[in-house]
mmCIF file of C-alpha atoms in Angstrom:
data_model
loop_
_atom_site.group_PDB
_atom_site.id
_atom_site.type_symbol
_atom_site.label_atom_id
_atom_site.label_comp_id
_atom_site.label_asym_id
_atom_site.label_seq_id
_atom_site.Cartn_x
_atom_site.Cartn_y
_atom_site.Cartn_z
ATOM 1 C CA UNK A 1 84.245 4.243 55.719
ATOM 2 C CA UNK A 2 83.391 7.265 53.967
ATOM 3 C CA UNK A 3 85.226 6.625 50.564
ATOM 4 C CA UNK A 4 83.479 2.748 51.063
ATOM 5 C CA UNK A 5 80.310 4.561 50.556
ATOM 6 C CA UNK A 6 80.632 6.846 48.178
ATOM 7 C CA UNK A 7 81.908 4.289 45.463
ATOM 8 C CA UNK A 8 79.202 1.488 46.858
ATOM 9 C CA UNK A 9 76.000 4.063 47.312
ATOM 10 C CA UNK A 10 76.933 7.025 46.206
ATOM 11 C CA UNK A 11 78.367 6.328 43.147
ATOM 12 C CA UNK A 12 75.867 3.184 42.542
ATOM 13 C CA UNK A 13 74.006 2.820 39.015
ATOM 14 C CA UNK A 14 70.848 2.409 41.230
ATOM 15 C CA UNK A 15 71.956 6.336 42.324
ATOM 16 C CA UNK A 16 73.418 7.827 39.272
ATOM 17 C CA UNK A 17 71.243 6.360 36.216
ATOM 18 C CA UNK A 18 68.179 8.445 37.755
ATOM 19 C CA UNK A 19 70.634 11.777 38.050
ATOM 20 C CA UNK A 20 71.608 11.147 34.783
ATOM 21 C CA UNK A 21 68.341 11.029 33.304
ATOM 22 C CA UNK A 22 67.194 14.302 35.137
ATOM 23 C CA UNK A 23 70.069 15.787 33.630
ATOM 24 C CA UNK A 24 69.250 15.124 30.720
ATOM 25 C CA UNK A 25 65.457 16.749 31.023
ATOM 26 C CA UNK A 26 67.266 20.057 32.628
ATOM 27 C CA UNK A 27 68.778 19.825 29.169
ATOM 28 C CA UNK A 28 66.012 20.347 27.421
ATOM 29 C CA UNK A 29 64.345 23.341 28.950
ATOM 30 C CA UNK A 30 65.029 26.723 28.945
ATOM 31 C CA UNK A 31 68.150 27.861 31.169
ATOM 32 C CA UNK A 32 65.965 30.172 33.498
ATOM 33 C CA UNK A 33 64.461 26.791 34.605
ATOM 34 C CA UNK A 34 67.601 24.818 35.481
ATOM 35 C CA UNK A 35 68.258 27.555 38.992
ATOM 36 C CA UNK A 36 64.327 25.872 39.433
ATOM 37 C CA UNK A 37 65.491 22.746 38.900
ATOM 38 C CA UNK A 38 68.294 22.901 40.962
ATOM 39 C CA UNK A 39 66.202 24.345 43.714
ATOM 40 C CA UNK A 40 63.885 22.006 43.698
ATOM 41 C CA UNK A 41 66.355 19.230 43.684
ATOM 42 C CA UNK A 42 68.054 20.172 47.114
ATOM 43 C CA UNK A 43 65.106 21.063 48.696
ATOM 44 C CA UNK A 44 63.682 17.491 48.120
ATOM 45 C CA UNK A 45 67.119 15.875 49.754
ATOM 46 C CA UNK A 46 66.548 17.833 52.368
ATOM 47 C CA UNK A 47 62.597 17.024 52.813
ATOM 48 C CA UNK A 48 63.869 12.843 52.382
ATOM 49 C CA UNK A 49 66.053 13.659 55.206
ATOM 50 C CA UNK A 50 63.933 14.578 57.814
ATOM 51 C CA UNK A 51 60.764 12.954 56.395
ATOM 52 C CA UNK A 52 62.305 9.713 55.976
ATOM 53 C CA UNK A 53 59.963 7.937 58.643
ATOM 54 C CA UNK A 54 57.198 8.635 57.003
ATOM 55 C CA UNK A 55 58.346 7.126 53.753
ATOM 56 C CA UNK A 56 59.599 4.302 55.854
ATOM 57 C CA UNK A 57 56.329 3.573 57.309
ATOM 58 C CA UNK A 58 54.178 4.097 53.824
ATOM 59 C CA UNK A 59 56.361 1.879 52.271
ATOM 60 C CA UNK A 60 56.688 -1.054 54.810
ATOM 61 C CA UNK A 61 53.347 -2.831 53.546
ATOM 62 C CA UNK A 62 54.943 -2.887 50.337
ATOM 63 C CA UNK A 63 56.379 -7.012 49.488
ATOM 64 C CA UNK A 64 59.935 -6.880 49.199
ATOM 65 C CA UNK A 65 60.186 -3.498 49.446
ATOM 66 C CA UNK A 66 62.510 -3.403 53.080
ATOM 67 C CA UNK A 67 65.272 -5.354 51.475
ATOM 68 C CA UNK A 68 65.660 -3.400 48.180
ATOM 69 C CA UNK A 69 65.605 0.219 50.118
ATOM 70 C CA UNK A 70 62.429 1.130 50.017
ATOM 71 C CA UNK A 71 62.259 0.741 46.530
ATOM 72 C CA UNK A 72 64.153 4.607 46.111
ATOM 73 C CA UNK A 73 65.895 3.573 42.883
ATOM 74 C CA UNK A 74 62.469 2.346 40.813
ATOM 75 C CA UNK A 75 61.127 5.007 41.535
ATOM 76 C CA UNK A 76 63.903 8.031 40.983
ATOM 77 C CA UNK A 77 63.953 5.864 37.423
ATOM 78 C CA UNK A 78 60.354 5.939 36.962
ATOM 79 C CA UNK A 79 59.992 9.529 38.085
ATOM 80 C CA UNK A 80 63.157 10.439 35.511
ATOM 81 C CA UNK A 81 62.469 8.330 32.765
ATOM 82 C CA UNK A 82 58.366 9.909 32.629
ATOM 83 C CA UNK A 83 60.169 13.124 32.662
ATOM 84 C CA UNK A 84 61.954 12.571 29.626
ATOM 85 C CA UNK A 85 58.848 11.227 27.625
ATOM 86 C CA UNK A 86 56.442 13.369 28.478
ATOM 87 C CA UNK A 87 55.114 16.308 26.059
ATOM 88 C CA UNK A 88 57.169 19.232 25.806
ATOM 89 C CA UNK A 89 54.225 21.795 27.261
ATOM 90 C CA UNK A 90 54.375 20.036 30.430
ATOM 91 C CA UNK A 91 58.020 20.007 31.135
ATOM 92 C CA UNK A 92 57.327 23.766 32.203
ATOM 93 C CA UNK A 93 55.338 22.434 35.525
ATOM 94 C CA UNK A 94 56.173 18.832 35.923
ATOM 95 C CA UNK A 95 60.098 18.702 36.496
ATOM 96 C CA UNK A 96 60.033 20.840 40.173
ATOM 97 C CA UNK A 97 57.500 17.770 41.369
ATOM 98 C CA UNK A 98 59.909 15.192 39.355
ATOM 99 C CA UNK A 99 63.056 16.804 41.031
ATOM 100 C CA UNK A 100 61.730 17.104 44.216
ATOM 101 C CA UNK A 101 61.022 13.390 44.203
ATOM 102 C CA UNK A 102 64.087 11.823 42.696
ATOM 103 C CA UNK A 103 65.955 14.724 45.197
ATOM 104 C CA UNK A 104 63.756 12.892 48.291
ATOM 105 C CA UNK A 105 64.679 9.164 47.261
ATOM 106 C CA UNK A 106 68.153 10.290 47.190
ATOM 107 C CA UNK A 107 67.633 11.590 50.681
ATOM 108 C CA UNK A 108 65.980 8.266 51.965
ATOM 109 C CA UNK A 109 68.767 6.430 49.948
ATOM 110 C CA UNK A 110 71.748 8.128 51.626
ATOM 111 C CA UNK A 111 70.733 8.072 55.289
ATOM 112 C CA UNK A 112 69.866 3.955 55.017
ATOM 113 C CA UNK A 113 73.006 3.421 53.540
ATOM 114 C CA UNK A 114 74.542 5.849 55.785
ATOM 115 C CA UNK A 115 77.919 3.596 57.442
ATOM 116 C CA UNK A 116 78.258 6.203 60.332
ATOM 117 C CA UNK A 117 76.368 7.462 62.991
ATOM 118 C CA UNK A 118 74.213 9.966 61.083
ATOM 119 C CA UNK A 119 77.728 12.126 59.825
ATOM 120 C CA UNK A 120 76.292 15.478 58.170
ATOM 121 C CA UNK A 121 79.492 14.875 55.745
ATOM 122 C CA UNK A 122 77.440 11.761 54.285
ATOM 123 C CA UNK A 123 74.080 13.898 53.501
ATOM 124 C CA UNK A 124 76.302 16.493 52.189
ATOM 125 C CA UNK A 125 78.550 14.441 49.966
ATOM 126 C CA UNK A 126 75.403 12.927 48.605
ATOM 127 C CA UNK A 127 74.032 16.243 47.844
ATOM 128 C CA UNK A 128 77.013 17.366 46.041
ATOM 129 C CA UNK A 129 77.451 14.111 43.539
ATOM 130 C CA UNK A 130 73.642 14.344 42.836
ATOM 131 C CA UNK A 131 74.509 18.538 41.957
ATOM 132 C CA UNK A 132 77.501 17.493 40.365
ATOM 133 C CA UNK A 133 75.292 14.984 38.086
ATOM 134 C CA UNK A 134 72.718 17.781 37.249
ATOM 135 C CA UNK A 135 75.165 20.374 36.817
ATOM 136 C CA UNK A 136 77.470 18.642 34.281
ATOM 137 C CA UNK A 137 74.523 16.988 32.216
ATOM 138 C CA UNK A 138 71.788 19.686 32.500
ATOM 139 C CA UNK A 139 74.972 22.566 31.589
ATOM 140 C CA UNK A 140 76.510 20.185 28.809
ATOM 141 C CA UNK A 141 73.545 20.063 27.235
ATOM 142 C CA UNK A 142 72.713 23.314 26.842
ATOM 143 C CA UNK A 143 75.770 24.250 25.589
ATOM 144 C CA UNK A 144 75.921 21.594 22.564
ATOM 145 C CA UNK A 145 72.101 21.284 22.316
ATOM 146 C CA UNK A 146 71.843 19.394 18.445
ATOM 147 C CA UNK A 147 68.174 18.898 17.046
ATOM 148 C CA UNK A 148 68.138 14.831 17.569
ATOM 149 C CA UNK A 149 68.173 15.523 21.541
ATOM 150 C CA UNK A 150 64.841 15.565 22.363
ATOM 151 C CA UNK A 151 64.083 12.042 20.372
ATOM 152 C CA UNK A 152 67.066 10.672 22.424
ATOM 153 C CA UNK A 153 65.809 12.103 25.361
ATOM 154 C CA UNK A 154 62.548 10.192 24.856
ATOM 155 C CA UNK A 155 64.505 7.136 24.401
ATOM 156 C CA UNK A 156 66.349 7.149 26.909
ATOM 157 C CA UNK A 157 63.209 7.507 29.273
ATOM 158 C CA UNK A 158 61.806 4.307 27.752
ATOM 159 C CA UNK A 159 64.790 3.060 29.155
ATOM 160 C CA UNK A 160 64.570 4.381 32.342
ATOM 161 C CA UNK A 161 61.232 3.594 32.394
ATOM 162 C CA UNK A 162 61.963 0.182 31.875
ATOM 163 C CA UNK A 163 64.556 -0.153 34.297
ATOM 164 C CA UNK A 164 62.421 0.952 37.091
ATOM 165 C CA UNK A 165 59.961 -1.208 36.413
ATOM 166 C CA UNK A 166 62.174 -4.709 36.290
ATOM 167 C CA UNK A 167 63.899 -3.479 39.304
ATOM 168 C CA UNK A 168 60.261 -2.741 41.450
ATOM 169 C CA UNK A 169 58.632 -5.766 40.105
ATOM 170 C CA UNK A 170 61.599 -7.881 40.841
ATOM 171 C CA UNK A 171 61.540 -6.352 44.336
ATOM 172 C CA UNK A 172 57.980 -7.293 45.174
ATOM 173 C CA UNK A 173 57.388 -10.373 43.363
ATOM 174 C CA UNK A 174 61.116 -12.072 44.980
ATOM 175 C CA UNK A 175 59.764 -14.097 47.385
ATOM 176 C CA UNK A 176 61.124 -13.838 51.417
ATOM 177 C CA UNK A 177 64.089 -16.794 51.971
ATOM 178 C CA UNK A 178 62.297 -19.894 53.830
ATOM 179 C CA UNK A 179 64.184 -21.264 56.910
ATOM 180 C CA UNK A 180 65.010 -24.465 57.370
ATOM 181 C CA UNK A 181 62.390 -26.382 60.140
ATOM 182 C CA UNK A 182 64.272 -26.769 63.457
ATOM 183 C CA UNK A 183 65.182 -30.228 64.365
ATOM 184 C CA UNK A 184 63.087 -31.939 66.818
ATOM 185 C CA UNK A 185 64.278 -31.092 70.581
ATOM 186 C CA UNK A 186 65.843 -33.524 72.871
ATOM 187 C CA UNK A 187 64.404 -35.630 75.900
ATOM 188 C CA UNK A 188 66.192 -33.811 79.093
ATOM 189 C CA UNK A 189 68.688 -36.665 79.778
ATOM 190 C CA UNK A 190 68.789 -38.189 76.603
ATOM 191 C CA UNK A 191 72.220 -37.012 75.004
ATOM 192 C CA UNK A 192 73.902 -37.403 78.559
ATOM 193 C CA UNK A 193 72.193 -41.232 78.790
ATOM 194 C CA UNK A 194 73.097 -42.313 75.091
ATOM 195 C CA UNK A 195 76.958 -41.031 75.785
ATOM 196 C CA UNK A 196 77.557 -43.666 78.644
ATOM 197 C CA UNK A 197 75.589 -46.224 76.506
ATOM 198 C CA UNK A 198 77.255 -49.240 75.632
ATOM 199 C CA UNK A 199 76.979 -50.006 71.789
ATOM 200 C CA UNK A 200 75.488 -53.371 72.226
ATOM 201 C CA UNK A 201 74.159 -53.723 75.367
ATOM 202 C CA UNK A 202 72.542 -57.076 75.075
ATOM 203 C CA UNK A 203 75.841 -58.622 74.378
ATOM 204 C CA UNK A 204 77.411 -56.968 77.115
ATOM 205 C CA UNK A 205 74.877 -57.838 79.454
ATOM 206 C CA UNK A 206 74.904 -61.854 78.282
ATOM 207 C CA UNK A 207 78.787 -61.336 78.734
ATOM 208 C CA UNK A 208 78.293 -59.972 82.274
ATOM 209 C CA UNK A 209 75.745 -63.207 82.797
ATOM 210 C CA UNK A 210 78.382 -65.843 81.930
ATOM 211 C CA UNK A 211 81.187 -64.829 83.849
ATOM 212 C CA UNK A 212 78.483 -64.194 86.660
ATOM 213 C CA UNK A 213 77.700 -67.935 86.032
ATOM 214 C CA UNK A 214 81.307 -68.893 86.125
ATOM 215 C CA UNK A 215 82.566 -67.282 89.393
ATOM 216 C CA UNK A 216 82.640 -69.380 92.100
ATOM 217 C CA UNK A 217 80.096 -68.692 95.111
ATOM 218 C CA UNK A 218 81.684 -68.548 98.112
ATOM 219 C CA UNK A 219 80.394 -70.227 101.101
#
């Protein structure tokens, strides 16, 4: 059950296109801020967690937003992909609110899609793909940083951008399946009367006449 999650939620583009993107912003600043970033990151699992009603409630007057998980993945994508495209002077305050967030969907995320009965192992093998993601990007970056990253990094937060949108406006404009009308309901007796029914009854009952007609009447 675990394994089933971790390669259909944990390992989900929905879950890792978002990490990926925040990677790539811990890229681009300075490596005293990645510890931050980090921080920030596993503190905001941890305040998903145990705020997670909250969210739940906030979010329920939202259309379409129940069935798509409370739309968590448009908005880690939103959250990342602004991250990447902002200006560089503000990427000094803005990514411990940006991590936080993306770290608090990813809290909400895991413990809805959560297969057992509220296992720590599932909150802590969530937290330690989304480190994992932050880690590898965020450290891989620094240590082959090239001059073209920041314009790619911009890019790539159109995308992300992009992709939160589609996904959030598809979620609220899909409209809720229509069920099919009931059929009408039954007289009381009237399935048990039609079953003994004879399929033509007036014949039957002109048969039943004649050979009335022909019997003899005894005296």
């Amino acid at each position: 059950m675990t394994s089933w999650w971790i390669f259909n939620s944990g390992l989900s583009l929905e879950r890792v296109i978002p990490l990926a993107g925040l990677g790539v912003a811990i890229a681009l600043v300075r490596s005293r801020h990645v510890v931050v970033a980090l921080a920030t990151f596993l503190l905001g699992v941890m305040l998903g967690i145990v705020f997670q009603d909250h969210f739940l409630a906030l979010m329920a007057a939202v259309p379409g937003a129940t069935t798509h998980l409370f739309l968590t993945g448009p908005v880690s994508a939103l959250a990342s992909g602004l991250l990447l495209i902002m200006p560089a002077r503000l990427r000094l305050w803005v990514p411990p609110l940006a991590t936080t967030l993306i770290g608090a969907m990813l809290g909400v995320a895991t413990t809805l899609t959560d297969p057992t009965l509220h296992d720590p192992a599932i909150s802590l093998i969530a937290t330690l793909i989304g480190s994992w993601i932050l880690a590898a990007i965020g450290l891989s970056g620094h240590a082959f940083r090239q001059s073209w990253f920041p314009i790619a990094a911009r890019i790539l937060g159109s995308w992300l951008i992009a992709i939160g949108l589609l996904l959030g406006g598809a979620a609220v404009a899909a409209r809720p399946p229509v069920l099919a009308p009931l059929p009408p309901p039954v007289a009381e007796g009237g399935a048990n009367a039609r079953r003994f029914e004879t399929p033509f009854p007036r014949v039957d009952r002109q048969g039943d006449r004649s050979r009335s007609a022909a019997r003899p009447v005894l005296p």
